[in-house]
Short mmCIF file of C-alpha atoms in Angstrom, two decimals:
data_model
loop_
_atom_site.label_atom_id
_atom_site.label_comp_id
_atom_site.label_asym_id
_atom_site.label_seq_id
_atom_site.Cartn_x
_atom_site.Cartn_y
_atom_site.Cartn_z
CA MET Z 1 -38.88 -12.30 -26.55
CA SER Z 2 -37.81 -15.89 -26.63
CA THR Z 3 -34.43 -15.91 -24.69
CA GLY Z 4 -33.69 -19.68 -24.92
CA SER Z 5 -30.17 -19.88 -23.28
CA MET Z 6 -30.54 -16.23 -22.24
CA ASP Z 7 -33.16 -17.08 -19.46
CA SER Z 8 -30.48 -16.33 -16.79
CA ASP Z 9 -27.04 -15.04 -16.06
CA TRP Z 10 -27.96 -11.33 -16.90
CA TYR Z 11 -25.93 -8.47 -15.51
CA TYR Z 12 -26.24 -4.86 -15.72
CA ALA Z 13 -24.15 -1.93 -15.03
CA LYS Z 14 -25.20 1.75 -14.38
CA ARG Z 15 -23.88 4.74 -16.21
CA GLY Z 16 -23.51 8.14 -14.85
CA ALA Z 17 -23.15 8.67 -11.05
CA SER Z 18 -23.24 5.02 -10.34
CA ALA Z 19 -21.02 3.97 -13.14
CA GLY Z 20 -19.09 0.61 -12.81
CA GLN Z 21 -21.54 -0.74 -10.21
CA GLN Z 22 -22.56 -4.31 -11.65
CA VAL Z 23 -25.63 -6.10 -10.62
CA GLY Z 24 -26.09 -9.92 -11.30
CA PRO Z 25 -26.39 -12.60 -12.15
CA LEU Z 26 -30.25 -12.13 -12.77
CA THR Z 27 -32.91 -14.09 -14.63
CA TRP Z 28 -34.67 -12.61 -17.54
CA GLU Z 29 -37.77 -12.05 -15.34
CA GLN Z 30 -35.64 -10.25 -12.46
CA LEU Z 31 -33.87 -8.08 -15.38
CA HIS Z 32 -37.41 -7.21 -16.60
CA SER Z 33 -38.43 -6.29 -12.94
CA GLN Z 34 -35.47 -3.94 -12.70
CA VAL Z 35 -36.77 -2.10 -15.69
CA GLN Z 36 -40.22 -1.78 -14.24
CA ALA Z 37 -38.71 -0.60 -10.99
CA GLY Z 38 -36.79 1.98 -12.67
CA ASP Z 39 -33.42 0.64 -11.54
CA LEU Z 40 -32.43 -0.09 -15.04
CA GLY Z 41 -32.47 2.51 -17.77
CA LEU Z 42 -32.21 2.48 -21.63
CA ASP Z 43 -28.60 3.90 -21.56
CA ASP Z 44 -27.51 1.40 -18.86
CA LEU Z 45 -25.32 -1.42 -19.98
CA VAL Z 46 -26.42 -5.13 -19.94
CA TRP Z 47 -24.33 -8.38 -20.45
CA ASN Z 48 -25.21 -12.18 -20.98
CA PRO Z 49 -22.91 -14.99 -21.90
CA ALA Z 50 -24.78 -15.33 -25.22
CA LEU Z 51 -23.86 -11.65 -26.13
CA PRO Z 52 -20.47 -10.60 -27.58
CA ASP Z 53 -20.14 -7.69 -25.10
CA TRP Z 54 -21.79 -5.27 -22.92
CA ILE Z 55 -24.42 -3.40 -24.97
CA PRO Z 56 -27.18 -0.61 -24.07
CA ALA Z 57 -30.09 -2.00 -22.40
CA ALA Z 58 -32.24 -0.24 -25.10
CA GLN Z 59 -30.80 -2.62 -27.73
CA ILE Z 60 -32.39 -5.75 -25.91
CA PRO Z 61 -35.54 -6.82 -27.73
CA GLY Z 62 -38.53 -7.17 -25.36
CA LEU Z 63 -36.67 -5.54 -22.51
CA PHE Z 64 -38.29 -2.14 -22.73
CA PRO Z 65 -41.99 -1.81 -24.29
CA ALA Z 66 -41.17 1.02 -26.39
CA VAL Z 67 -38.36 -0.69 -28.09
CA ALA Z 68 -39.75 -4.22 -28.16
CA GLN Z 69 -39.16 -4.48 -31.84
CA ALA Z 70 -35.53 -3.27 -31.84
CA THR Z 71 -33.97 -4.32 -35.02
CA VAL Z 72 -30.42 -4.87 -33.62
CA ALA Z 73 -29.29 -8.37 -34.38
CA TYR Z 74 -26.90 -10.32 -32.11
CA ALA Z 75 -24.88 -13.50 -32.53
CA VAL Z 76 -26.63 -15.41 -29.63
CA ALA Z 77 -24.74 -18.83 -29.77
CA PRO Z 78 -23.77 -19.58 -26.29
CA LEU Z 79 -20.27 -18.55 -25.53
CA ALA Z 80 -17.88 -20.44 -23.29
CA ALA Z 81 -18.67 -19.78 -19.64
CA ALA Z 82 -16.64 -16.87 -18.34
CA ALA Z 83 -16.79 -14.08 -16.01
CA PRO Z 84 -18.75 -10.92 -17.42
CA PRO Z 85 -16.32 -8.39 -18.84
CA ALA Z 86 -15.79 -5.14 -16.91
CA ALA Z 87 -18.34 -2.72 -17.86
CA PRO Z 88 -17.04 0.44 -19.65
CA ARG Z 89 -17.20 3.28 -17.11
CA ARG Z 90 -16.16 6.90 -16.97
CA ARG Z 91 -13.39 7.76 -14.69
CA SER Z 92 -14.70 11.17 -13.48
CA TRP Z 93 -13.89 10.02 -9.91
CA LEU Z 94 -10.15 9.63 -10.86
CA LEU Z 95 -8.88 13.02 -10.70
CA PRO Z 96 -9.77 13.86 -6.98
CA VAL Z 97 -8.54 10.32 -5.94
CA LEU Z 98 -5.25 10.46 -8.07
CA ILE Z 99 -4.29 13.99 -7.31
CA PRO Z 100 -3.34 13.24 -3.64
CA LEU Z 101 -1.84 9.97 -4.67
CA ILE Z 102 0.30 11.46 -7.32
CA ALA Z 103 1.27 14.13 -4.82
CA LEU Z 104 2.33 11.67 -2.34
CA ILE Z 105 4.47 9.77 -4.95
CA LEU Z 106 6.19 12.92 -6.07
CA VAL Z 107 6.69 14.40 -2.70
CA GLY Z 108 8.21 11.17 -1.63
CA GLY Z 109 10.63 11.43 -4.54
CA GLY Z 110 11.72 14.98 -3.20
CA LEU Z 111 9.89 17.10 -5.62
CA GLY Z 112 8.16 19.29 -2.98
CA ALA Z 113 4.24 19.72 -3.15
CA TYR Z 114 2.78 20.09 -6.58
CA PHE Z 115 0.02 18.01 -8.21
CA GLY Z 116 2.17 16.12 -10.69
CA PHE Z 117 4.32 19.07 -11.22
CA PHE Z 118 5.24 20.45 -7.85
CA HIS Z 119 6.75 23.49 -7.07
CA ASP Z 120 8.28 24.78 -3.74
CA ARG Z 121 6.55 27.94 -2.52
CA ASP Z 122 9.76 29.67 -2.00
CA GLY Z 123 10.99 28.81 -5.56
CA THR Z 124 14.19 27.26 -4.65
CA ASN Z 125 13.82 24.23 -6.61
CA GLY Z 126 14.33 26.01 -9.78
CA GLY Z 127 12.44 25.22 -13.26
CA GLY Z 128 12.37 22.82 -16.06
CA SER Z 129 13.86 19.88 -14.48
CA THR Z 130 12.57 16.32 -15.06
CA ALA Z 131 11.28 14.28 -12.22
CA SER Z 132 10.33 10.63 -12.41
CA THR Z 133 8.80 8.22 -9.73
CA GLU Z 134 11.48 5.92 -8.52
CA SER Z 135 11.31 2.69 -6.41
CA THR Z 136 7.52 2.38 -6.99
CA VAL Z 137 7.67 3.40 -10.53
CA SER Z 138 10.96 3.63 -11.84
CA THR Z 139 11.84 4.70 -15.43
CA GLU Z 140 14.65 3.62 -17.68
CA SER Z 141 15.97 5.26 -20.82
CA THR Z 142 13.46 3.41 -22.74
CA GLY Z 143 10.61 5.17 -20.83
CA GLU Z 144 9.35 1.89 -19.64
CA THR Z 145 8.92 0.78 -15.96
CA THR Z 146 10.72 -2.02 -14.29
CA GLY Z 147 9.05 -4.15 -11.75
CA ALA Z 148 5.86 -2.31 -11.08
CA GLY Z 149 4.68 -2.61 -14.65
CA LEU Z 150 2.89 0.72 -14.61
CA GLY Z 151 4.45 2.16 -17.55
CA THR Z 152 6.09 5.67 -18.18
CA ALA Z 153 5.94 8.02 -15.24
CA GLU Z 154 7.62 11.38 -15.84
CA ILE Z 155 6.72 14.90 -15.32
CA GLN Z 156 8.40 18.37 -15.54
CA VAL Z 157 8.48 20.64 -12.54
CA PRO Z 158 7.22 24.07 -13.66
CA ASP Z 159 9.41 27.10 -13.70
CA PRO Z 160 8.56 29.49 -10.78
CA ALA Z 161 8.30 32.23 -13.12
CA SER Z 162 5.38 30.76 -14.76
CA LEU Z 163 3.38 31.17 -11.76
CA VAL Z 164 0.46 33.58 -11.82
CA ASP Z 165 -2.41 34.23 -9.09
CA THR Z 166 -5.71 33.32 -10.41
CA THR Z 167 -9.08 34.07 -9.11
CA GLN Z 168 -10.21 30.47 -9.82
CA TRP Z 169 -7.28 28.17 -8.66
CA GLY Z 170 -4.86 30.29 -6.69
CA GLN Z 171 -1.23 30.39 -7.72
CA VAL Z 172 -0.74 28.15 -10.63
CA PRO Z 173 1.59 28.03 -13.74
CA ALA Z 174 -0.17 29.80 -16.56
CA ASN Z 175 1.62 27.73 -19.25
CA GLN Z 176 0.71 24.10 -18.10
CA LEU Z 177 -2.37 21.96 -17.74
CA VAL Z 178 -2.99 18.31 -17.32
CA ILE Z 179 -5.33 15.97 -19.18
CA VAL Z 180 -6.55 12.48 -18.80
CA LEU Z 181 -7.48 10.67 -21.92
CA VAL Z 182 -10.31 8.24 -22.50
CA ASP Z 183 -9.72 4.63 -22.58
CA GLY Z 184 -8.11 3.46 -25.69
CA ALA Z 185 -6.60 6.94 -26.58
CA GLU Z 186 -3.12 7.13 -27.22
CA LYS Z 187 -0.28 9.63 -26.94
CA LYS Z 188 -0.66 10.92 -30.35
CA ASP Z 189 -4.20 12.09 -29.12
CA ALA Z 190 -2.38 14.02 -26.43
CA ASP Z 191 -0.10 15.64 -28.90
CA ARG Z 192 -2.94 16.66 -30.90
CA VAL Z 193 -4.66 18.35 -27.99
CA ALA Z 194 -1.10 20.02 -27.10
CA GLU Z 195 -0.84 21.13 -30.73
CA ALA Z 196 -4.25 22.68 -30.76
CA ILE Z 197 -3.32 25.01 -27.82
CA GLY Z 198 0.05 25.76 -29.35
CA GLY Z 199 2.08 23.54 -27.04
CA SER Z 200 3.63 20.09 -26.62
CA VAL Z 201 3.65 17.09 -24.18
CA ILE Z 202 6.35 17.37 -21.59
CA GLY Z 203 5.25 14.73 -19.01
CA GLU Z 204 3.11 11.61 -18.82
CA ILE Z 205 1.84 9.11 -16.34
CA GLU Z 206 1.06 5.99 -18.52
CA TYR Z 207 -0.77 4.08 -16.10
CA ILE Z 208 -3.81 6.55 -15.89
CA ASN Z 209 -3.46 8.00 -19.30
CA LEU Z 210 -2.34 11.28 -18.06
CA TYR Z 211 -0.27 13.87 -19.92
CA GLN Z 212 1.28 17.11 -18.79
CA ILE Z 213 1.02 19.75 -21.48
CA GLU Z 214 3.05 23.03 -21.66
CA PHE Z 215 2.20 25.96 -23.91
CA PRO Z 216 3.09 29.71 -24.21
CA GLY Z 217 0.43 31.11 -21.66
CA THR Z 218 1.22 34.00 -19.48
CA SER Z 219 -2.23 34.90 -17.99
CA GLU Z 220 -5.32 33.34 -16.27
CA ALA Z 221 -7.34 34.32 -19.42
CA GLU Z 222 -4.92 32.22 -21.66
CA LEU Z 223 -4.77 29.43 -19.31
CA GLN Z 224 -8.67 29.30 -19.17
CA ALA Z 225 -8.83 29.33 -23.12
CA ALA Z 226 -6.33 26.44 -23.30
CA LEU Z 227 -8.36 24.46 -20.77
CA VAL Z 228 -11.50 25.13 -22.69
CA THR Z 229 -10.03 23.87 -25.90
CA ALA Z 230 -8.58 20.79 -24.21
CA GLU Z 231 -11.87 19.79 -22.66
CA ALA Z 232 -13.62 20.13 -26.16
CA ASP Z 233 -11.62 17.33 -27.60
CA GLU Z 234 -13.45 14.08 -27.77
CA LYS Z 235 -10.43 12.09 -26.52
CA VAL Z 236 -10.01 14.11 -23.34
CA GLU Z 237 -12.05 12.80 -20.18
CA LEU Z 238 -10.69 15.27 -17.81
CA ALA Z 239 -8.76 18.37 -17.97
CA SER Z 240 -7.20 20.48 -15.16
CA VAL Z 241 -4.76 23.10 -14.14
CA SER Z 242 -1.63 22.18 -12.38
CA GLU Z 243 -2.77 23.29 -8.87
CA GLN Z 244 -0.52 23.44 -5.99
CA THR Z 245 -0.83 21.33 -2.72
CA TYR Z 246 1.22 21.96 0.46
CA ASN Z 247 2.64 19.82 3.09
CA ASP Z 248 0.64 20.27 6.26
CA THR Z 249 3.01 21.75 8.97
CA GLU Z 250 0.38 22.12 11.49
CA ILE Z 251 0.86 19.77 14.60
CA TRP Z 252 -2.56 18.35 15.17
CA GLY Z 253 -1.78 16.37 18.13
CA VAL Z 254 0.70 13.80 19.66
CA ARG Z 255 -0.15 10.12 19.19
CA GLN Z 256 -0.98 8.97 22.65
CA SER Z 257 -0.14 5.47 24.29
CA PRO Z 258 -1.06 4.20 27.76
CA LEU Z 259 2.63 3.72 28.27
CA ASN Z 260 3.01 7.49 28.21
CA ASP Z 261 1.93 7.39 31.90
CA PRO Z 262 4.49 8.46 34.35
CA ALA Z 263 3.97 4.91 35.97
CA TYR Z 264 5.98 3.69 33.03
CA GLN Z 265 8.73 6.18 32.89
CA GLY Z 266 12.37 5.20 33.32
CA SER Z 267 12.95 1.52 33.46
CA PHE Z 268 9.60 0.51 34.41
CA GLY Z 269 8.03 0.35 30.97
CA LYS Z 270 11.09 -1.47 29.35
CA GLY Z 271 9.27 -4.85 29.85
CA TYR Z 272 6.36 -3.70 27.77
CA GLY Z 273 8.70 -2.35 25.19
CA MET Z 274 10.60 -5.43 24.96
CA ILE Z 275 7.65 -7.57 24.01
CA GLY Z 276 6.18 -4.95 21.71
CA VAL Z 277 2.90 -4.13 23.59
CA ASP Z 278 2.48 -0.71 22.26
CA LYS Z 279 3.17 -1.66 18.73
CA ALA Z 280 0.62 -4.58 19.13
CA TRP Z 281 -2.01 -2.15 20.38
CA LYS Z 282 -1.54 0.01 17.37
CA TYR Z 283 -1.78 -2.61 14.85
CA ILE Z 284 -5.00 -4.06 16.42
CA LYS Z 285 -6.42 -0.62 16.51
CA GLY Z 286 -5.45 0.43 13.06
CA SER Z 287 -6.43 -2.94 11.27
CA GLY Z 288 -9.95 -3.24 12.41
CA MET Z 289 -9.33 -6.87 12.75
CA HIS Z 290 -11.91 -9.19 14.32
CA LEU Z 291 -11.10 -9.85 17.93
CA TRP Z 292 -12.04 -13.33 19.35
CA GLY Z 293 -12.79 -13.88 22.96
CA VAL Z 294 -9.96 -14.67 25.25
CA ASN Z 295 -10.30 -16.22 28.75
CA VAL Z 296 -7.26 -15.91 31.03
CA GLY Z 297 -7.21 -17.69 34.61
CA VAL Z 298 -5.24 -16.27 37.35
CA VAL Z 299 -4.83 -18.56 40.50
CA ASP Z 300 -3.16 -16.44 43.06
CA SER Z 301 -3.92 -14.47 46.17
CA GLY Z 302 -7.26 -13.15 45.09
CA LEU Z 303 -8.27 -9.86 43.26
CA TYR Z 304 -8.92 -6.43 45.23
CA THR Z 305 -11.26 -4.65 42.83
CA PRO Z 306 -11.23 -1.26 44.52
CA SER Z 307 -8.00 -0.62 43.19
CA GLY Z 308 -9.79 0.90 40.50
CA GLU Z 309 -8.06 -0.93 37.60
CA PHE Z 310 -10.80 -3.26 36.74
CA GLU Z 311 -13.77 -0.91 35.98
CA GLY Z 312 -13.26 -0.66 32.23
CA ASP Z 313 -14.25 -3.10 29.47
CA VAL Z 314 -12.47 -6.07 30.52
CA ASN Z 315 -14.64 -8.76 32.22
CA ILE Z 316 -13.75 -10.19 35.47
CA SER Z 317 -15.48 -13.59 36.65
CA TYR Z 318 -14.90 -15.91 39.88
CA PRO Z 319 -15.50 -19.38 38.75
CA THR Z 320 -15.72 -20.68 42.39
CA GLN Z 321 -18.50 -19.10 44.23
CA GLY Z 322 -17.24 -17.10 47.24
CA ASN Z 323 -13.79 -17.36 46.27
CA GLY Z 324 -11.48 -14.94 44.39
CA GLN Z 325 -12.74 -11.40 45.37
CA LEU Z 326 -11.17 -9.73 48.14
CA THR Z 327 -13.00 -7.09 50.19
CA THR Z 328 -10.07 -5.87 51.92
CA PRO Z 329 -6.43 -5.55 50.83
CA ALA Z 330 -4.14 -8.46 51.36
CA GLN Z 331 -1.59 -7.83 54.35
CA GLY Z 332 2.01 -7.40 53.95
CA GLU Z 333 4.51 -7.60 56.91
CA THR Z 334 8.06 -5.95 57.37
CA ASN Z 335 11.08 -7.67 58.62
CA ALA Z 336 10.36 -6.09 61.82
CA GLY Z 337 6.92 -7.66 61.93
CA VAL Z 338 5.04 -4.55 61.12
CA LYS Z 339 1.93 -5.26 59.05
CA TYR Z 340 0.65 -3.19 56.30
CA ASP Z 341 -1.95 -3.04 53.26
CA ASP Z 342 -0.50 -4.33 50.19
CA PRO Z 343 -0.42 -1.28 47.85
CA ASP Z 344 -1.59 -3.41 44.97
CA GLY Z 345 -4.27 -4.84 46.94
CA SER Z 346 -2.89 -8.38 46.60
CA HIS Z 347 -0.37 -10.04 44.58
CA GLY Z 348 -3.09 -11.74 42.46
CA THR Z 349 -4.32 -8.08 41.93
CA ALA Z 350 -0.97 -7.08 40.51
CA VAL Z 351 -0.74 -10.07 38.27
CA ALA Z 352 -4.39 -9.49 36.84
CA GLY Z 353 -3.40 -5.71 36.35
CA ILE Z 354 -0.21 -6.85 34.12
CA ILE Z 355 -2.82 -8.90 32.16
CA GLY Z 356 -5.77 -6.63 31.86
CA ALA Z 357 -5.72 -3.40 33.90
CA ASP Z 358 -7.72 -0.50 32.59
CA ALA Z 359 -5.52 1.15 29.95
CA ALA Z 360 -7.75 4.24 29.80
CA ASN Z 361 -7.82 5.51 33.30
CA GLY Z 362 -4.00 6.30 33.88
CA GLY Z 363 -1.56 4.45 36.07
CA GLN Z 364 -1.34 0.52 35.11
CA ALA Z 365 -2.11 -0.76 31.83
CA GLY Z 366 -2.76 -4.30 30.97
CA ILE Z 367 -0.93 -6.24 28.25
CA ALA Z 368 -4.06 -7.59 26.65
CA SER Z 369 -6.45 -4.83 27.86
CA ILE Z 370 -6.74 -3.64 24.09
CA LEU Z 371 -9.05 -6.78 23.62
CA GLY Z 372 -11.63 -4.72 25.83
CA ASN Z 373 -14.67 -6.79 26.42
CA LYS Z 374 -13.29 -9.75 24.43
CA LEU Z 375 -11.08 -10.36 27.39
CA THR Z 376 -12.23 -12.16 30.55
CA ILE Z 377 -10.10 -12.71 33.59
CA SER Z 378 -11.18 -15.53 35.87
CA VAL Z 379 -9.78 -15.33 39.28
CA ALA Z 380 -9.36 -17.87 42.09
CA ASN Z 381 -7.84 -17.24 45.43
CA GLN Z 382 -5.58 -20.34 46.29
CA TYR Z 383 -5.29 -19.22 49.91
CA ALA Z 384 -9.11 -19.46 50.58
CA PRO Z 385 -11.60 -22.22 50.70
CA PRO Z 386 -12.10 -24.66 49.04
CA TYR Z 387 -8.36 -24.58 48.14
#
């Protein structure tokens, strides 16, 4: 094949389990090597700026030996430079991803815990009421959203009397199912599916082309038959019963903080709270942000490491050889002249502890100890030579 302007800028997208994964840009030779390696199949999609759209790889002359003489003709005049269009891809992954998402939106709206069409297990929320997602996806009388631009989002809460115990799905409404239509399908297609099972569309989440259908079903067998009919329609990509989910009431544990330590009870931890230490720790841990190295200098009365607060990840250094590290605690003296060991080891030890004491060993926690080995505390003793 003489590719001319098609010598480069090739892309391909897998179908099936790897749908939507785009590879490129590739030269013609690299594209051909993908075929030889078995990474590019006949049914996978390819695109080039000289082609009008994504097309099956089998229709590219010369790409596969067996179809080298393909008779498909293309308009190969170079198109304006543009990013490749998104490859058509099936949305089989949508349902398990969207079920919890829809549940969260609707639970947040006060509907209880039901996939799309939730029902409180005790049946106190009644039946037949309409619910729509508000704030995030709000609806008006026109059925269009305001602000979010996600389209209509309305559902019907099932009547508790319609619930039946099934062997396959647990307790579900026998007269409802959910369908997701293929890209390009319209509400009239959902109406046609509903009519085929003797029901009607009663709810819609437009953004994902999802429709809630209610029909006169009263048993698991009737629900299964309706599901089979819906799945057989060419415009239906996914079909499901309206399964229940429940809020998790089990307490898995209590969020821990170094400031839960008894050392910070009463007023002792208020200084940390005033500057937001605990919140900063949570943000740093939760965000996974990159941590840069930080070096803090402490010029004070030296560091007494046997205090046990500097055996964690924080680095301790002594820039001046022979200066900074105390082998014995500093001495304090009462008004009566009685000498005693400084309970912190030294004033410098207390200062360094406020900065970077080991937060994981109980007792004192350092403000910046969340940095771990990214934090270095450099200590000098101003009361010792050469100072």
